PDB file of C-alpha atoms in Angstrom:
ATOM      1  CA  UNK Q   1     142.976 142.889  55.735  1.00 59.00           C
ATOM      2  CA  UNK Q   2     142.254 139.224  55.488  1.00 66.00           C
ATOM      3  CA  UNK Q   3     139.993 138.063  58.145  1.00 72.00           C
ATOM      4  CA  UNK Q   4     141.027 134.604  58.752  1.00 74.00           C
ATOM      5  CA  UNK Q   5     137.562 132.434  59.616  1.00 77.00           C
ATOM      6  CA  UNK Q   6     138.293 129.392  62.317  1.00 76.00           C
ATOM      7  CA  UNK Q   7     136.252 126.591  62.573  1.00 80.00           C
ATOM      8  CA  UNK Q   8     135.351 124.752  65.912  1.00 81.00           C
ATOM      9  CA  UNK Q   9     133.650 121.371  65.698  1.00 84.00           C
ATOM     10  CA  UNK Q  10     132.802 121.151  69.771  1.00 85.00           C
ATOM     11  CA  UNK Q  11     131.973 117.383  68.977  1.00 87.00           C
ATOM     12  CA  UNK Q  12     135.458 116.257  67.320  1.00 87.00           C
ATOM     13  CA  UNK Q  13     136.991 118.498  69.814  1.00 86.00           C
ATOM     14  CA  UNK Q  14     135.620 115.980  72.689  1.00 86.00           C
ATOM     15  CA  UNK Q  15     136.194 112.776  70.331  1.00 90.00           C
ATOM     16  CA  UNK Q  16     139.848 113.922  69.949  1.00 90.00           C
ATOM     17  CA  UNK Q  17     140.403 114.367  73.758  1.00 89.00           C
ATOM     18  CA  UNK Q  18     139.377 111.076  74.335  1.00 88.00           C
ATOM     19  CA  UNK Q  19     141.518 109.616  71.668  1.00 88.00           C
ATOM     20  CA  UNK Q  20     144.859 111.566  72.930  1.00 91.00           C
ATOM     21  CA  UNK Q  21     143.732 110.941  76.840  1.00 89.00           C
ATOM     22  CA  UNK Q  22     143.730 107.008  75.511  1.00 86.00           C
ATOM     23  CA  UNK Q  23     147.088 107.783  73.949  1.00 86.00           C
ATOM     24  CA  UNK Q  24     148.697 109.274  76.673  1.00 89.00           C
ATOM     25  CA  UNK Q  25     147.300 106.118  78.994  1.00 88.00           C
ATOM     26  CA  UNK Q  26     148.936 103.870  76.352  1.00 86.00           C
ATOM     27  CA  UNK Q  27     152.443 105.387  76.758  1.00 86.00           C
ATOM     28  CA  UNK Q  28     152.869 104.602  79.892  1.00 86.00           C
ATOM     29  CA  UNK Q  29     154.011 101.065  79.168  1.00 86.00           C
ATOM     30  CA  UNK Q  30     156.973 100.559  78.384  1.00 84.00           C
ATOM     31  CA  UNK Q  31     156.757  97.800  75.474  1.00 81.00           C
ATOM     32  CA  UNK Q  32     154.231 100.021  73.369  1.00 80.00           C
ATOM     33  CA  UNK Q  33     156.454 102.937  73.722  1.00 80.00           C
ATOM     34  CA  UNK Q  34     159.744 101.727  72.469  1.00 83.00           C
ATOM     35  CA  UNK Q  35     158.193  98.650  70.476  1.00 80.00           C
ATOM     36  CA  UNK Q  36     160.939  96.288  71.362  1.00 81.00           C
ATOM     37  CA  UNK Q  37     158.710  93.844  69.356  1.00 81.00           C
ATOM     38  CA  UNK Q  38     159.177  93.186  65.754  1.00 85.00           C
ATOM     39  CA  UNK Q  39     156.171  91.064  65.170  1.00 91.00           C
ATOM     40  CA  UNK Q  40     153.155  93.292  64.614  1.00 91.00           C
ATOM     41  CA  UNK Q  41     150.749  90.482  65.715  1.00 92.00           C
ATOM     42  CA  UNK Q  42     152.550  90.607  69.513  1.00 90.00           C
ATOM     43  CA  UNK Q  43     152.894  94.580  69.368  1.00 88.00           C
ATOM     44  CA  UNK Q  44     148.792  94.740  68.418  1.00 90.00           C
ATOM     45  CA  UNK Q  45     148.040  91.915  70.941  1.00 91.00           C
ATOM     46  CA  UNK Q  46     150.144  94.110  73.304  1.00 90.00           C
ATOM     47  CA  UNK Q  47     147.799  96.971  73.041  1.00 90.00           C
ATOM     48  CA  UNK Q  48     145.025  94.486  73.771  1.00 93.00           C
ATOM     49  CA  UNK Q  49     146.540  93.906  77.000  1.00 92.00           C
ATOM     50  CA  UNK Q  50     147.079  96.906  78.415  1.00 91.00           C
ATOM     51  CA  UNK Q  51     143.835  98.402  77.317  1.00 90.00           C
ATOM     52  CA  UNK Q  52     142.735  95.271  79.352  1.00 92.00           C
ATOM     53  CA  UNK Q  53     144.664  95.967  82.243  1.00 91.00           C
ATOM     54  CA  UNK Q  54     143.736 100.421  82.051  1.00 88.00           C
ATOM     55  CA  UNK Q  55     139.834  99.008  81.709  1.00 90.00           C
ATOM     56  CA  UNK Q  56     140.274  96.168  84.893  1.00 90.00           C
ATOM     57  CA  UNK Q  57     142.059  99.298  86.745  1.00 88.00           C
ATOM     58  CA  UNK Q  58     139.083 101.628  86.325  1.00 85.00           C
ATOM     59  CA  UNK Q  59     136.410  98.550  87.218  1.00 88.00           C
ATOM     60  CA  UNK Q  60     138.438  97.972  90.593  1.00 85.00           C
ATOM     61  CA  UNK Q  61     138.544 101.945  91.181  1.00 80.00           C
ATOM     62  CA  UNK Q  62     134.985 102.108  90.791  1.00 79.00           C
ATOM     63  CA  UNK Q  63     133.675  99.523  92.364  1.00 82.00           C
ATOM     64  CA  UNK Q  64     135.791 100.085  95.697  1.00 79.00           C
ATOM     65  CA  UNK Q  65     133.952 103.480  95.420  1.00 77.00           C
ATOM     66  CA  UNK Q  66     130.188 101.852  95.054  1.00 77.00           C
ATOM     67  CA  UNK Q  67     131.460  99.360  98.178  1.00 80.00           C
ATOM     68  CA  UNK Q  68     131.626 102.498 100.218  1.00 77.00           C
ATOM     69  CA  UNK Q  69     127.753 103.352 100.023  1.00 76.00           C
ATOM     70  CA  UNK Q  70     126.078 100.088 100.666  1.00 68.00           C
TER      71      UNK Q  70
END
């Protein structure tokens, strides 16, 4: 019998949820998806904007929720 000895690095485990969570927020438009662009310059700058828009999403979210204590 071989006893087969798996490692579990708790700390990358978290790190990589992030990542693929971040992923999984990215596919959701469209234009990064299919890549209609051919330029990688637009398709990077792309990225930039809808990590912009996910961040400016989250701000809104939470600061509707601190407007609802004061």
């Amino acid at each position: 019998n071989v006893e087969t000895e798996y490692y579990f690095d708790e700390k990358l485990y978290k790190r990589r949820f992030k990542i693929e969570k971040a992923n999984a927020w990215l596919d959701s438009f469209k234009a990064l998806l299919v890549r209609f662009e051919t330029l990688n310059i637009t398709w990077i700058n792309l990225h930039y904007l809808a990590l912009s828009i996910l961040f400016l999403r989250k701000i809104k979210v939470q600061t509707a929720f601190i407007k609802k204590f004061q």
